[in-house]
XYZ file of N, CA and C in Angstrom:
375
model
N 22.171 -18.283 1.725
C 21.889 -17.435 2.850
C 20.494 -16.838 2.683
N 19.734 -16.756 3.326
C 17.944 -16.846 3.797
C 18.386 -15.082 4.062
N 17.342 -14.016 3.774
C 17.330 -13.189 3.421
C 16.921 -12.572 4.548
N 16.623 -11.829 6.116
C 15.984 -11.598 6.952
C 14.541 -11.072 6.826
N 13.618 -11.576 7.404
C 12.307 -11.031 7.153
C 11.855 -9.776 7.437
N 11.221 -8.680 6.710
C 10.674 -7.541 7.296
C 9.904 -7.704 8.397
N 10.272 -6.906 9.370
C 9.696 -6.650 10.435
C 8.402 -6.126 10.240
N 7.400 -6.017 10.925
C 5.836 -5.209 10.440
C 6.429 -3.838 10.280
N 6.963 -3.020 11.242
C 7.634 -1.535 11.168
C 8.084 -1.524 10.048
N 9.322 -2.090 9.766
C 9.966 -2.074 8.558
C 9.355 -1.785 7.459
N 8.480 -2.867 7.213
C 7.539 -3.036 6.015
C 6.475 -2.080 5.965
N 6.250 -1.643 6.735
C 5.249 0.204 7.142
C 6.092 0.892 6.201
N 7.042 0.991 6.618
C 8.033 2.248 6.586
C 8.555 1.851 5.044
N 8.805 0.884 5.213
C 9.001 0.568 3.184
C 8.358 1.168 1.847
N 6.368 0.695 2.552
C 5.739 1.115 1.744
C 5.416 2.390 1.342
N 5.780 2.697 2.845
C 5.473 4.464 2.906
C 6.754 5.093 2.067
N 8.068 4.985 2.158
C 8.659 5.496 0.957
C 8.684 4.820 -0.069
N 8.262 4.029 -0.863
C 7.726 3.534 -1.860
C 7.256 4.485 -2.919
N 6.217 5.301 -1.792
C 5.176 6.615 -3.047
C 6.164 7.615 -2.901
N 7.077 8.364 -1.923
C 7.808 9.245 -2.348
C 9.152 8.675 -3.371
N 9.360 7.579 -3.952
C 10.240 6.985 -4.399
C 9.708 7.012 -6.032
N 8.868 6.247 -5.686
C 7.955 6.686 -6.779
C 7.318 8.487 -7.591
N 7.229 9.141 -6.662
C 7.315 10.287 -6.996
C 8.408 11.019 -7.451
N 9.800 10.627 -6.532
C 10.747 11.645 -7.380
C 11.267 10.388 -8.645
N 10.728 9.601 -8.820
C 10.801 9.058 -10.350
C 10.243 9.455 -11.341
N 9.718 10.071 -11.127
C 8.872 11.107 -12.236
C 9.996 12.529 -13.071
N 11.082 12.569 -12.189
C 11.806 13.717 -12.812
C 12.534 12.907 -13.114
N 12.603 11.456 -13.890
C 13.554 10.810 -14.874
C 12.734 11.076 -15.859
N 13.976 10.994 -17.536
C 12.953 11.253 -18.690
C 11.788 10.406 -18.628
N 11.092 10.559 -19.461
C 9.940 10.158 -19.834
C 9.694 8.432 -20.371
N 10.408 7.913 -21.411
C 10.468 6.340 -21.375
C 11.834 5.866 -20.777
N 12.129 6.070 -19.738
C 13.286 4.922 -18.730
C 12.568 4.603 -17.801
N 12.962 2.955 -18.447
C 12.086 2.303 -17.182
C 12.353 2.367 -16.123
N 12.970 3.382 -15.649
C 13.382 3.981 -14.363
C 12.563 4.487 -13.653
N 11.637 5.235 -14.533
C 10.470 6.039 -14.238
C 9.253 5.098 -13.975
N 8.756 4.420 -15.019
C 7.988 3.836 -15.039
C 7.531 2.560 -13.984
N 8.391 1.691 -13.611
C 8.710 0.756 -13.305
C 8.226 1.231 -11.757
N 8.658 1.982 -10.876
C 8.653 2.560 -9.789
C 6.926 3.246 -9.354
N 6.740 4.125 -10.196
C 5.645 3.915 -10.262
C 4.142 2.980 -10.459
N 4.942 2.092 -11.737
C 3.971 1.146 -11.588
C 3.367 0.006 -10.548
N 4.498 -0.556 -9.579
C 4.953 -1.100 -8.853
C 3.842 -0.398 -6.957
N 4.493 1.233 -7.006
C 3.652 1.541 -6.075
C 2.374 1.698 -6.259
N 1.592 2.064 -7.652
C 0.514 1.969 -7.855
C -0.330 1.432 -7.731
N 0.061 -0.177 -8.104
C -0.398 -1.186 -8.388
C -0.468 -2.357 -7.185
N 0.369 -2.376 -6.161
C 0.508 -2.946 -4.714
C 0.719 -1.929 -3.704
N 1.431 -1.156 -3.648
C 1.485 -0.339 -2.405
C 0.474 -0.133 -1.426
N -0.671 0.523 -2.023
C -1.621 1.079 -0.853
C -2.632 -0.167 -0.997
N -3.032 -1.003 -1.631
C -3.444 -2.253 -1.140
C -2.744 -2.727 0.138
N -1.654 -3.143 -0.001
C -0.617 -4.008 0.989
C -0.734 -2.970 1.729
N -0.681 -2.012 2.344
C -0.402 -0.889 3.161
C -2.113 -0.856 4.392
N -3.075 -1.283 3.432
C -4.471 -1.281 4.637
C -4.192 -3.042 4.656
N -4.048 -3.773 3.949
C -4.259 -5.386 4.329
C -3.384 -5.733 5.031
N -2.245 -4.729 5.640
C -1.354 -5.552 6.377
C -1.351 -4.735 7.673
N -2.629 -4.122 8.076
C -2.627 -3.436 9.452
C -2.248 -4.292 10.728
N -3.012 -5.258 10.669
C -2.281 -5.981 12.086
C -0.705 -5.975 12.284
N -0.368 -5.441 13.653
C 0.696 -5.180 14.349
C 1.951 -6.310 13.808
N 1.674 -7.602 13.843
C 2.119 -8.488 13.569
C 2.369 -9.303 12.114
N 1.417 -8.254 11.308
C 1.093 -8.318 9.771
C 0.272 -10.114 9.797
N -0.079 -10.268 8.659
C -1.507 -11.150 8.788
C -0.724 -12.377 8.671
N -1.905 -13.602 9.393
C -1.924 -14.520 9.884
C -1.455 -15.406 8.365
N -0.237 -16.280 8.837
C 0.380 -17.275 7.684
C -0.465 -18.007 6.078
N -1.672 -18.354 7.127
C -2.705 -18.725 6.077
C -3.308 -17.829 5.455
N -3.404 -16.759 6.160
C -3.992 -15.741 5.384
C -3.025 -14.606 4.398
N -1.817 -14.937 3.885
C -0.794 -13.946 2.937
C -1.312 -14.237 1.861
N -1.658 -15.071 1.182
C -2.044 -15.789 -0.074
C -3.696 -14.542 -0.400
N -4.653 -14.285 0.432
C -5.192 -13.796 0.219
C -4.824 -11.965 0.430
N -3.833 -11.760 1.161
C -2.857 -10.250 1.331
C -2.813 -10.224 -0.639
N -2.086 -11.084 -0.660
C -0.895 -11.022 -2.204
C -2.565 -10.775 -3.001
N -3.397 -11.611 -2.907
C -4.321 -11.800 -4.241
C -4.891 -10.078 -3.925
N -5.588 -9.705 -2.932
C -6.021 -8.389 -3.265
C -5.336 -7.181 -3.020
N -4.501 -7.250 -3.044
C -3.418 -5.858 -2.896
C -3.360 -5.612 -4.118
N -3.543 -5.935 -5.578
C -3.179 -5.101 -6.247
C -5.155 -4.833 -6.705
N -6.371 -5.554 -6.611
C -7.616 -4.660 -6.933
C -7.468 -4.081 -5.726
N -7.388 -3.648 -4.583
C -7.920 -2.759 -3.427
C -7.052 -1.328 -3.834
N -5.572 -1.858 -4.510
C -4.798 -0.370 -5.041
C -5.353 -0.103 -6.171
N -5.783 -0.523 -7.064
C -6.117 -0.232 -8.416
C -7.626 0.400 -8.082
N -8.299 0.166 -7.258
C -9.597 0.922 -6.685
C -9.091 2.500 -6.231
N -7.919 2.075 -4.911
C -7.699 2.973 -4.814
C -7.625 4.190 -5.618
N -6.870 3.877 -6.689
C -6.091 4.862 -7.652
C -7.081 5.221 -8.145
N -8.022 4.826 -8.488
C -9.426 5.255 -9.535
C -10.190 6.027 -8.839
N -10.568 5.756 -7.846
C -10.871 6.739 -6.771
C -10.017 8.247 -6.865
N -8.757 7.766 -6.247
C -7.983 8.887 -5.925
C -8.299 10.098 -7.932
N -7.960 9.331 -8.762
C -7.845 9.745 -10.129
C -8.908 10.583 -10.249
N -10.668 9.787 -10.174
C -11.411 10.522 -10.557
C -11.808 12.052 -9.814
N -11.386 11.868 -8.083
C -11.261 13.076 -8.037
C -10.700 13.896 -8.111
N -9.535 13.926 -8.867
C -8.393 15.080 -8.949
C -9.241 15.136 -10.712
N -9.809 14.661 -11.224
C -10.301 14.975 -12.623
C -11.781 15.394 -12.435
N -12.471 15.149 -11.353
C -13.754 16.188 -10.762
C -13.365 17.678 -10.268
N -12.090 17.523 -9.841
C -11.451 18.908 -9.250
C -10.997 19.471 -10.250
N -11.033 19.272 -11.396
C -10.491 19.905 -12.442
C -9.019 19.962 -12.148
N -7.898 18.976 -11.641
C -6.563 19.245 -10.824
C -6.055 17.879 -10.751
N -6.036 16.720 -11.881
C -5.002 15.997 -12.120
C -4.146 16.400 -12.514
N -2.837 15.906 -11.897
C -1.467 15.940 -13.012
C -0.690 14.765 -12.430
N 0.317 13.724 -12.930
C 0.716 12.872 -12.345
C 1.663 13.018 -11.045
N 1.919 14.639 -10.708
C 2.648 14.471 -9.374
C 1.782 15.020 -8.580
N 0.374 15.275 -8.560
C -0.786 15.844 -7.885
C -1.642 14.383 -7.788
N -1.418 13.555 -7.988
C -1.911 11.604 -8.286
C -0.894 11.006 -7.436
N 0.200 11.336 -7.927
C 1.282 10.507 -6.941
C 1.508 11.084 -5.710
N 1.311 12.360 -5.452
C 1.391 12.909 -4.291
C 0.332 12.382 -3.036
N -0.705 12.563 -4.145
C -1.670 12.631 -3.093
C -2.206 10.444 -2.951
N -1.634 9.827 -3.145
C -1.571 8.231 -3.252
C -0.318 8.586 -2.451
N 1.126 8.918 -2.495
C 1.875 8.690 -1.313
C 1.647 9.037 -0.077
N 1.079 10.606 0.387
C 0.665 11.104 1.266
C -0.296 9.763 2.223
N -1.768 9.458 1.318
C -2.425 8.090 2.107
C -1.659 7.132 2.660
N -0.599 6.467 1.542
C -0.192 5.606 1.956
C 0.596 5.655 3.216
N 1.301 7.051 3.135
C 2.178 7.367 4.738
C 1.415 7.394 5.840
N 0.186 8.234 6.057
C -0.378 8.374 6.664
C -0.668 7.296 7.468
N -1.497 6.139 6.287
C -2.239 4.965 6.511
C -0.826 3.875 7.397
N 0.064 4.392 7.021
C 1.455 3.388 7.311
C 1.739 3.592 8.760
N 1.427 4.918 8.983
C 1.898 5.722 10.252
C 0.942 5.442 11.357
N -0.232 4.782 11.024
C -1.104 4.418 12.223
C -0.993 3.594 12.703
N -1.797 3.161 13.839
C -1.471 1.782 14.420
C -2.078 0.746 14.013
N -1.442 -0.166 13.762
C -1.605 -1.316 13.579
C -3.402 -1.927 14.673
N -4.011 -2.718 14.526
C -4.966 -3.023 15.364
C -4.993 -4.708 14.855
N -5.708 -5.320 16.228
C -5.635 -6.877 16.463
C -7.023 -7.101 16.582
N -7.384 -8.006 15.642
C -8.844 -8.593 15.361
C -9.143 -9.559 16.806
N -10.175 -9.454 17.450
C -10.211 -10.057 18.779
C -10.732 -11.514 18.387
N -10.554 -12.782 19.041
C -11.558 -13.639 19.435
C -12.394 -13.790 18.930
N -13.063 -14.616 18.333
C -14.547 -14.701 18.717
C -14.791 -16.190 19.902
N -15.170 -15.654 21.046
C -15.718 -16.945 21.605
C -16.837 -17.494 21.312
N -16.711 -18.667 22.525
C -18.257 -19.612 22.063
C -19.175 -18.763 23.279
N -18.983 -17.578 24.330
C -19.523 -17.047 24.702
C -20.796 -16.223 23.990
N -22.037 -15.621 24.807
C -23.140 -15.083 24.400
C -22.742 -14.366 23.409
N -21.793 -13.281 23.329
C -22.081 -12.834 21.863
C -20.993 -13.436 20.668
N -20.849 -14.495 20.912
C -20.535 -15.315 19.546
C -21.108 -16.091 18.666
C-alpha cells in the first residue's frame, strides 16, 4: 500500500511544527536520542526545505533532486546565521536558537506560496 503524498499545505504545516517539536524536545534528558534526533533533523533540513519548496504546487519533478541536495547547506547557513547573532547579542541558549529557527520557519511556512512565470520568446526574453 503506496503511502498518500503530502499535499503542499500539509507539508507547510509539517515543517512548521517540526521546530516547535523540536523545541519541546529539549525538555527530554540530555543524551536520549529523543532529544537529539528531533532537533537534529529540524536543523539540518527544515528551514532549507521550508524556502525551496515555496511554489504553491511545491517544485517541479525534475527539479526535487536539487530541493533534497540543498536543503540541508541553505539550513545549515541558516543556523549559522541565526547562531552568530544570538552570540553577537550576547543571548544564545539552545531554546533562544530553536525558538527563534522555529518562529522563521512558521512564519516562512505561513506565506504564500508564489509561481515562477514563463519566460517567452517575446521582447523581454
Amino acid at each position: 500500500m503506496a503511502l498518500p503524498r503530502l499535499t503542499p499545505v500539509r507539508r507547510r504545516a509539517a515543517l512548521a511544527v517540526s521546530g516547535w517539536v523540536a523545541l519541546a524536545a529539549t525538555a527530554l534528558p540530555d543524551a536520549s536520542p529523543l532529544r537529539w534526533i528531533p532537533v537534529l533533523a529540524f536543523v539540518g533540513f527544515a528551514p532549507g526545505f521550508v524556502l525551496l519548496t515555496r511554489q504553491p504546487a511545491g517544485p517541479r519533478p525534475e527539479a526535487r533532486l536539487e530541493v533534497y541536495a540543498l536543503a540541508a547547506p541553505v539550513s545549515l547557513a541558516l543556523a549559522t546565521l541565526t547562531a552568530t547573532g544570538l552570540f553577537l547579542a550576547d543571548a544564545f541558549s539552545v531554546v533562544a536558537f530553536l525558538g527563534t529557527l522555529a518562529a522563521f520557519v512558521t512564519v516562512a511556512a505561513l506565506l504564500p506560496g508564489f509561481r515562477f512565470r514563463k519566460r517567452g520568446g517575446g521582447e523581454d526574453g
